[in-house]
Amino acid sequence: QVQLQESGPGLVKPSETLSLTCTVSGGSISSSDYFWGWIRQPPGKGLEWIGSIYYTVNTYYNPSLLSRVTISMDTSKNQFSLKLTSVTAADTAVYYCTRGRGVYLDYWGQGTLVPVSS
Amino acid sequence: QSALTQPPSASGSPGQSVTISCTGTSRDVGGFNTVSWYQQHPGKAPKLMVYEVAKRPSGVPGRFSGSKSGNTASLTVSGLQPEDEADYYCSSYVGSNNFVFGTGTKVTVL
């Protein structure tokens, strides 16, 4: 059974960089069958696609976040990561890491709330 | 890319059916057979319920079904159960390895 677990600081200050890591167990992130993505959900609001990374290490980002986001992977640790720069209060959200297959997301982490506040 | 449009709420009594719509454009919902649906209970992560318009993952009850006509996709929950009360989100591929979600629908079991 595949499991994903987000980890990272519980609070980020405005203008700083938000960094999160997703640790995958029960499957290899190097598999060509899947891609790995980040989704976020502001409190009380809907889901927003952030971006994804494929086994080829190719990355694809939401155009609205393109200038601030980087997704990378560390196959030796079976982890992939998210960095979002120059954060503001609008970036406060629950951040989910996910596994994608084809054109859908079949496994999700439990999510981690990242408040942006001074 | 703009969020797909869903009704804010839908409701039905136990045993009844409820249908949720997801409206996009020819550049997303209408252009690809890639709509998926996710169920989210309060405080929990979303769960895949339907993918590629009408396919159900293993373990998802048969009372959940999906369809699409033109730029609008739909999720129907037949024989509503109390545990079906949740938020539901649609999603569509929009090209260039990008995806967009719907605005979300809160389903209430009366």
Short mmCIF file of C-alpha atoms in Angstrom, two decimals:
data_model
loop_
_atom_site.label_atom_id
_atom_site.label_comp_id
_atom_site.label_asym_id
_atom_site.label_seq_id
_atom_site.Cartn_x
_atom_site.Cartn_y
_atom_site.Cartn_z
CA GLN A 1 0.00 0.00 0.00
CA VAL A 2 1.45 3.34 -1.05
CA GLN A 3 1.66 6.00 1.63
CA LEU A 4 2.67 9.65 1.34
CA GLN A 5 3.63 11.87 4.27
CA GLU A 6 4.25 15.61 4.14
CA SER A 7 6.76 17.24 6.46
CA GLY A 8 8.08 20.73 6.98
CA PRO A 9 7.99 23.77 9.24
CA GLY A 10 4.66 24.56 10.81
CA LEU A 11 4.88 28.31 10.25
CA VAL A 12 6.47 30.52 7.60
CA LYS A 13 7.00 34.28 7.77
CA PRO A 14 5.85 36.59 4.97
CA SER A 15 8.41 37.05 2.16
CA GLU A 16 10.24 33.86 3.17
CA THR A 17 10.36 30.49 1.38
CA LEU A 18 7.94 27.66 2.17
CA SER A 19 9.65 24.27 1.97
CA LEU A 20 7.90 20.92 2.24
CA THR A 21 9.01 17.35 1.69
CA CYS A 22 6.90 14.33 0.83
CA THR A 23 8.20 10.91 1.85
CA VAL A 24 6.79 8.02 -0.16
CA SER A 25 6.61 4.47 1.17
CA GLY A 26 5.31 1.32 -0.47
CA GLY A 27 6.45 2.33 -3.95
CA SER A 28 9.32 3.92 -5.84
CA ILE A 29 9.14 7.53 -7.05
CA SER A 30 11.44 6.47 -9.91
CA SER A 31 8.67 4.41 -11.51
CA SER A 32 7.68 5.51 -15.01
CA ASP A 33 4.07 4.60 -14.25
CA TYR A 34 3.43 7.62 -12.03
CA PHE A 35 3.98 11.31 -11.45
CA TRP A 36 4.14 13.17 -8.17
CA GLY A 37 2.30 16.37 -7.41
CA TRP A 38 1.49 19.07 -4.92
CA ILE A 39 -2.01 20.43 -4.29
CA ARG A 40 -3.04 23.08 -1.79
CA GLN A 41 -6.29 24.12 -0.11
CA PRO A 42 -6.68 27.45 1.72
CA PRO A 43 -8.82 27.16 4.86
CA GLY A 44 -12.48 26.84 3.92
CA LYS A 45 -11.74 27.00 0.20
CA GLY A 46 -11.24 24.69 -2.77
CA LEU A 47 -8.32 22.73 -4.16
CA GLU A 48 -5.57 24.30 -6.26
CA TRP A 49 -3.08 22.45 -8.47
CA ILE A 50 0.48 23.60 -7.73
CA GLY A 51 2.57 21.39 -9.98
CA SER A 52 4.03 17.98 -10.65
CA ILE A 53 7.26 16.10 -11.34
CA TYR A 54 7.81 13.01 -13.45
CA TYR A 55 10.36 10.22 -13.26
CA THR A 56 12.23 12.00 -16.05
CA VAL A 57 12.59 14.86 -13.55
CA ASN A 58 10.54 17.05 -15.89
CA THR A 59 8.42 19.50 -13.95
CA TYR A 60 5.17 21.29 -14.73
CA TYR A 61 3.68 24.16 -12.75
CA ASN A 62 0.44 26.08 -12.41
CA PRO A 63 1.00 29.18 -14.55
CA SER A 64 -0.20 31.38 -11.70
CA LEU A 65 2.62 30.12 -9.46
CA LEU A 66 5.28 29.54 -12.10
CA SER A 67 7.61 32.34 -10.99
CA ARG A 68 7.69 31.21 -7.35
CA VAL A 69 7.52 27.41 -7.29
CA THR A 70 10.08 24.63 -7.64
CA ILE A 71 9.43 20.90 -7.31
CA SER A 72 12.33 18.47 -7.08
CA MET A 73 12.91 14.83 -6.24
CA ASP A 74 15.51 12.82 -4.31
CA THR A 75 15.31 9.25 -5.52
CA SER A 76 17.87 8.05 -2.96
CA LYS A 77 15.46 9.02 -0.17
CA ASN A 78 12.27 8.30 -2.14
CA GLN A 79 11.17 11.87 -1.52
CA PHE A 80 10.01 14.83 -3.52
CA SER A 81 9.90 18.43 -2.39
CA LEU A 82 8.14 21.76 -2.86
CA LYS A 83 9.63 25.23 -2.53
CA LEU A 84 7.45 28.33 -2.79
CA THR A 85 9.25 31.65 -2.54
CA SER A 86 8.12 35.11 -1.42
CA VAL A 87 5.09 33.82 0.44
CA THR A 88 2.23 36.00 1.64
CA ALA A 89 -0.83 35.34 3.79
CA ALA A 90 -2.59 34.18 0.61
CA ASP A 91 -0.30 31.15 0.58
CA THR A 92 -1.69 29.92 3.91
CA ALA A 93 -3.17 26.53 3.12
CA VAL A 94 -3.19 22.81 3.74
CA TYR A 95 -0.59 21.39 1.37
CA TYR A 96 -1.08 17.86 0.05
CA CYS A 97 1.41 15.69 -1.77
CA THR A 98 -0.07 13.21 -4.22
CA ARG A 99 0.70 10.37 -6.59
CA GLY A 100 -0.62 10.74 -10.10
CA ARG A 101 -1.34 8.12 -12.67
CA GLY A 102 -2.16 9.17 -16.20
CA VAL A 103 -4.52 12.08 -15.64
CA TYR A 104 -5.75 11.50 -12.10
CA LEU A 105 -4.47 11.45 -8.51
CA ASP A 106 -4.86 8.08 -6.83
CA TYR A 107 -3.01 8.53 -3.53
CA TRP A 108 -2.86 11.58 -1.26
CA GLY A 109 -0.92 12.44 1.85
CA GLN A 110 -2.86 13.50 4.92
CA GLY A 111 -1.95 17.14 4.30
CA THR A 112 -0.10 19.68 6.39
CA LEU A 113 -1.33 23.15 7.33
CA VAL A 114 1.22 25.86 6.67
CA PRO A 115 0.26 29.25 8.09
CA VAL A 116 2.07 32.32 6.75
CA SER A 117 2.32 34.83 9.55
CA SER A 118 4.83 37.07 11.24
CA GLN B 1 -6.56 28.46 -16.17
CA SER B 2 -9.89 29.13 -14.45
CA ALA B 3 -11.51 26.81 -11.94
CA LEU B 4 -14.26 24.57 -13.28
CA THR B 5 -17.75 25.57 -12.16
CA GLN B 6 -19.69 23.41 -9.72
CA PRO B 7 -22.87 24.21 -7.76
CA PRO B 8 -22.01 25.16 -4.17
CA SER B 9 -24.40 22.63 -2.70
CA ALA B 10 -26.60 19.63 -3.41
CA SER B 11 -28.74 17.47 -1.18
CA GLY B 12 -30.93 14.41 -1.04
CA SER B 13 -32.56 12.03 1.38
CA PRO B 14 -31.10 8.59 2.11
CA GLY B 15 -31.77 6.28 -0.79
CA GLN B 16 -32.30 9.09 -3.27
CA SER B 17 -29.95 10.19 -6.05
CA VAL B 18 -28.00 13.40 -6.36
CA THR B 19 -26.15 14.67 -9.42
CA ILE B 20 -23.34 17.21 -9.35
CA SER B 21 -22.31 19.11 -12.46
CA CYS B 22 -18.85 20.34 -13.42
CA THR B 23 -18.78 22.89 -16.23
CA GLY B 24 -15.68 23.92 -18.12
CA THR B 25 -14.75 24.77 -21.68
CA SER B 26 -13.56 23.04 -24.81
CA ARG B 27 -10.00 23.63 -23.56
CA ASP B 28 -10.50 21.42 -20.50
CA VAL B 29 -13.61 19.31 -19.78
CA GLY B 30 -14.80 19.30 -23.39
CA GLY B 31 -11.40 18.76 -24.91
CA PHE B 32 -10.27 15.64 -23.06
CA ASN B 33 -11.85 12.54 -21.48
CA THR B 34 -9.83 13.19 -18.34
CA VAL B 35 -12.35 14.34 -15.73
CA SER B 36 -11.89 12.87 -12.29
CA TRP B 37 -13.93 13.30 -9.10
CA TYR B 38 -12.71 13.48 -5.50
CA GLN B 39 -14.62 13.13 -2.23
CA GLN B 40 -13.40 15.04 0.82
CA HIS B 41 -14.72 14.60 4.32
CA PRO B 42 -14.04 17.40 6.84
CA GLY B 43 -10.42 17.47 7.95
CA LYS B 44 -9.46 14.64 5.63
CA ALA B 45 -7.55 14.33 2.38
CA PRO B 46 -9.51 14.02 -0.87
CA LYS B 47 -10.22 10.52 -2.15
CA LEU B 48 -10.46 9.51 -5.81
CA MET B 49 -13.99 8.36 -6.67
CA VAL B 50 -14.12 8.47 -10.49
CA TYR B 51 -11.41 8.89 -13.13
CA GLU B 52 -11.32 9.33 -16.90
CA VAL B 53 -14.95 10.50 -16.81
CA ALA B 54 -16.66 7.25 -15.85
CA LYS B 55 -14.18 4.72 -14.42
CA ARG B 56 -14.29 3.71 -10.78
CA PRO B 57 -11.19 2.74 -8.77
CA SER B 58 -11.26 -0.55 -6.95
CA GLY B 59 -13.16 -0.23 -3.69
CA VAL B 60 -15.41 2.67 -4.70
CA PRO B 61 -19.09 1.68 -4.44
CA GLY B 62 -21.03 1.23 -7.67
CA ARG B 63 -23.50 3.90 -6.62
CA PHE B 64 -20.96 6.50 -7.76
CA SER B 65 -21.02 7.06 -11.51
CA GLY B 66 -19.63 9.67 -13.86
CA SER B 67 -20.55 10.98 -17.29
CA LYS B 68 -19.81 13.84 -19.66
CA SER B 69 -21.66 15.77 -22.32
CA GLY B 70 -19.89 18.53 -24.19
CA ASN B 71 -18.19 20.88 -21.72
CA THR B 72 -20.06 19.54 -18.67
CA ALA B 73 -19.21 16.48 -16.62
CA SER B 74 -21.44 14.99 -13.95
CA LEU B 75 -21.13 12.80 -10.89
CA THR B 76 -24.23 10.90 -9.77
CA VAL B 77 -24.53 9.30 -6.36
CA SER B 78 -27.40 6.82 -6.38
CA GLY B 79 -28.92 5.39 -3.23
CA LEU B 80 -27.45 8.10 -1.00
CA GLN B 81 -25.89 6.92 2.24
CA PRO B 82 -25.13 9.06 5.32
CA GLU B 83 -21.41 8.57 4.73
CA ASP B 84 -21.73 10.18 1.30
CA GLU B 85 -22.13 13.57 2.98
CA ALA B 86 -18.93 15.37 2.00
CA ASP B 87 -17.42 17.92 -0.36
CA TYR B 88 -16.90 16.79 -3.94
CA TYR B 89 -14.41 18.24 -6.42
CA CYS B 90 -14.04 17.59 -10.12
CA SER B 91 -10.74 17.95 -11.95
CA SER B 92 -9.70 18.05 -15.59
CA TYR B 93 -6.48 17.90 -17.56
CA VAL B 94 -5.90 21.19 -19.40
CA GLY B 95 -2.87 20.32 -21.49
CA SER B 96 0.87 20.86 -20.95
CA ASN B 97 0.75 18.46 -17.99
CA ASN B 98 -1.45 20.89 -16.05
CA PHE B 99 -4.70 20.27 -14.25
CA VAL B 100 -7.54 22.36 -12.88
CA PHE B 101 -10.03 21.65 -10.12
CA GLY B 102 -13.67 22.56 -9.78
CA THR B 103 -15.01 24.99 -7.21
CA GLY B 104 -16.40 22.18 -5.07
CA THR B 105 -19.88 21.01 -4.07
CA LYS B 106 -21.07 20.26 -0.55
CA VAL B 107 -23.41 17.28 -0.57
CA THR B 108 -25.81 17.05 2.34
CA VAL B 109 -27.75 13.91 3.19
CA LEU B 110 -31.03 15.10 4.66
#
